[in-house]
Amino acid sequence: MGIERTLSIIKPDGLQKGIIGKIISRFEKEGLKPVAARMAWLSQKEAEGFYAVHRERPFFKDLVAFMTSGPALLMVLEGENAIAKNREVMGATDPAKAAAGTIRKDFATSVEKNTVHGSDSPETAKGEIAYFFRDTEIFPYAWAR
């Protein structure tokens, strides 16, 4: 696959639980390196725009309300096959169906409060990263090699 980038969000419940370090260390252990990061308390407009693809779904309002309920940690992760690897480390959206040892199995409490977000394709990753980060805010991990 090669080196890719993906958007990763530690959602408000992850910050509230104080598990940022635990989550990032899981990504790093799997070869996913943060190359951009910032905390943000999403506005209603930002959350609605980011999740616009779900606008017609019944959970949209609850999702926006949750994502605006507290700060989140926005990150760009870089690594070999980063999109698939991130999704593997996160686990299934429903923590009850997530594999043992995944972030969602270990930390999420419900489908709605599932602790993390990750891009699902290269096209989605490109758009999601650009939604939150300018190119000048992303520092390729290659500088540390």
CSV table of C-alpha atoms in Angstrom, one decimal:
chain,number,residue,atom,x,y,z
A,1,MET,CA,0.0,0.0,0.0
A,2,GLY,CA,2.7,2.5,0.9
A,3,ILE,CA,2.8,5.4,3.3
A,4,GLU,CA,-0.6,7.0,3.7
A,5,ARG,CA,-2.2,9.6,5.9
A,6,THR,CA,-5.5,9.4,7.7
A,7,LEU,CA,-7.6,11.7,9.9
A,8,SER,CA,-8.0,10.5,13.5
A,9,ILE,CA,-10.1,12.1,16.1
A,10,ILE,CA,-10.2,11.3,19.8
A,11,LYS,CA,-13.7,12.3,20.5
A,12,PRO,CA,-15.0,14.2,23.6
A,13,ASP,CA,-15.6,11.0,25.6
A,14,GLY,CA,-11.9,10.0,25.1
A,15,LEU,CA,-10.8,13.3,26.5
A,16,GLN,CA,-13.2,13.2,29.3
A,17,LYS,CA,-11.9,9.8,30.3
A,18,GLY,CA,-8.3,11.0,30.3
A,19,ILE,CA,-7.1,8.3,27.8
A,20,ILE,CA,-5.4,10.4,25.1
A,21,GLY,CA,-2.0,9.0,25.9
A,22,LYS,CA,-3.2,5.4,25.9
A,23,ILE,CA,-4.9,5.9,22.5
A,24,ILE,CA,-1.9,7.6,20.9
A,25,SER,CA,0.5,4.9,22.2
A,26,ARG,CA,-1.7,2.2,20.5
A,27,PHE,CA,-1.4,4.0,17.2
A,28,GLU,CA,2.3,4.5,17.6
A,29,LYS,CA,2.8,0.8,18.5
A,30,GLU,CA,1.2,-0.1,15.2
A,31,GLY,CA,3.4,2.3,13.2
A,32,LEU,CA,1.0,5.2,12.9
A,33,LYS,CA,2.8,8.4,13.8
A,34,PRO,CA,1.0,11.7,14.5
A,35,VAL,CA,2.2,14.3,12.0
A,36,ALA,CA,-0.3,17.0,13.0
A,37,ALA,CA,-2.4,17.4,16.1
A,38,ARG,CA,-4.5,20.0,17.8
A,39,MET,CA,-7.3,20.2,20.3
A,40,ALA,CA,-10.6,21.8,19.2
A,41,TRP,CA,-14.1,22.2,20.6
A,42,LEU,CA,-16.1,21.9,17.4
A,43,SER,CA,-18.8,24.4,16.7
A,44,GLN,CA,-22.2,23.3,15.6
A,45,LYS,CA,-21.4,24.4,12.1
A,46,GLU,CA,-18.0,22.6,12.0
A,47,ALA,CA,-19.6,19.3,13.3
A,48,GLU,CA,-22.5,19.5,10.9
A,49,GLY,CA,-20.1,20.2,8.0
A,50,PHE,CA,-17.8,17.4,8.9
A,51,TYR,CA,-20.6,14.9,9.3
A,52,ALA,CA,-22.7,16.2,6.4
A,53,VAL,CA,-22.5,12.8,4.7
A,54,HIS,CA,-24.8,11.6,7.5
A,55,ARG,CA,-27.2,14.5,7.5
A,56,GLU,CA,-30.2,12.4,6.4
A,57,ARG,CA,-29.6,9.6,8.9
A,58,PRO,CA,-31.6,9.4,12.1
A,59,PHE,CA,-28.5,9.7,14.4
A,60,PHE,CA,-27.1,12.9,12.8
A,61,LYS,CA,-28.5,15.3,15.4
A,62,ASP,CA,-27.2,13.2,18.3
A,63,LEU,CA,-23.8,12.8,16.6
A,64,VAL,CA,-23.5,16.5,16.2
A,65,ALA,CA,-24.6,17.1,19.8
A,66,PHE,CA,-22.0,14.6,21.0
A,67,MET,CA,-19.2,16.0,18.9
A,68,THR,CA,-19.9,19.5,20.2
A,69,SER,CA,-20.2,18.5,23.8
A,70,GLY,CA,-16.5,18.9,24.6
A,71,PRO,CA,-13.1,19.2,23.1
A,72,ALA,CA,-11.7,16.6,20.7
A,73,LEU,CA,-8.1,15.9,19.7
A,74,LEU,CA,-7.8,16.1,15.9
A,75,MET,CA,-4.8,14.3,14.4
A,76,VAL,CA,-3.3,13.3,11.1
A,77,LEU,CA,-1.6,9.9,11.4
A,78,GLU,CA,1.0,8.7,8.9
A,79,GLY,CA,2.3,5.3,8.2
A,80,GLU,CA,2.3,2.2,6.1
A,81,ASN,CA,-1.3,1.4,5.0
A,82,ALA,CA,-2.4,4.0,7.6
A,83,ILE,CA,-6.1,4.0,6.7
A,84,ALA,CA,-6.7,0.3,7.1
A,85,LYS,CA,-4.3,0.1,10.1
A,86,ASN,CA,-6.1,2.9,11.9
A,87,ARG,CA,-9.5,1.2,11.4
A,88,GLU,CA,-8.1,-2.1,12.6
A,89,VAL,CA,-6.7,-0.5,15.8
A,90,MET,CA,-10.0,1.4,16.4
A,91,GLY,CA,-12.2,-1.7,16.0
A,92,ALA,CA,-15.8,-1.9,14.9
A,93,THR,CA,-18.0,1.2,15.3
A,94,ASP,CA,-20.2,-0.8,17.8
A,95,PRO,CA,-17.9,-1.5,20.7
A,96,ALA,CA,-20.0,-4.6,21.5
A,97,LYS,CA,-18.9,-6.0,18.1
A,98,ALA,CA,-15.3,-4.8,18.2
A,99,ALA,CA,-12.4,-7.2,18.5
A,100,ALA,CA,-10.7,-7.7,21.8
A,101,GLY,CA,-7.8,-5.3,22.3
A,102,THR,CA,-9.2,-2.6,20.0
A,103,ILE,CA,-9.7,1.0,21.2
A,104,ARG,CA,-13.4,0.9,20.9
A,105,LYS,CA,-13.7,-2.5,22.7
A,106,ASP,CA,-11.5,-1.3,25.5
A,107,PHE,CA,-12.8,2.3,25.9
A,108,ALA,CA,-16.0,3.0,24.1
A,109,THR,CA,-19.4,2.8,25.9
A,110,SER,CA,-21.8,2.8,22.9
A,111,VAL,CA,-22.1,3.2,19.2
A,112,GLU,CA,-22.8,6.9,19.8
A,113,LYS,CA,-19.9,7.4,22.2
A,114,ASN,CA,-17.3,5.3,20.5
A,115,THR,CA,-14.2,7.3,21.5
A,116,VAL,CA,-12.4,7.6,18.1
A,117,HIS,CA,-13.0,8.4,14.4
A,118,GLY,CA,-10.9,7.4,11.5
A,119,SER,CA,-11.1,8.0,7.7
A,120,ASP,CA,-12.5,5.1,5.7
A,121,SER,CA,-10.8,5.5,2.4
A,122,PRO,CA,-8.0,7.5,0.7
A,123,GLU,CA,-10.5,9.9,-0.8
A,124,THR,CA,-12.3,10.5,2.5
A,125,ALA,CA,-8.9,10.9,4.3
A,126,LYS,CA,-7.8,13.6,1.9
A,127,GLY,CA,-11.0,15.6,2.4
A,128,GLU,CA,-11.2,15.1,6.1
A,129,ILE,CA,-7.6,16.1,6.7
A,130,ALA,CA,-8.1,19.2,4.6
A,131,TYR,CA,-11.3,20.0,6.6
A,132,PHE,CA,-9.2,20.5,9.7
A,133,PHE,CA,-5.6,21.1,8.7
A,134,ARG,CA,-3.7,23.2,6.2
A,135,ASP,CA,-0.8,21.6,4.5
A,136,THR,CA,1.7,23.8,6.4
A,137,GLU,CA,0.4,22.3,9.7
A,138,ILE,CA,1.4,18.7,8.7
A,139,PHE,CA,5.0,17.6,9.4
A,140,PRO,CA,5.9,14.4,7.6
A,141,TYR,CA,7.3,11.9,10.1
A,142,ALA,CA,10.3,11.4,7.7
A,143,TRP,CA,12.0,14.4,9.4
A,144,ALA,CA,12.6,12.1,12.5
A,145,ARG,CA,14.2,9.3,10.5
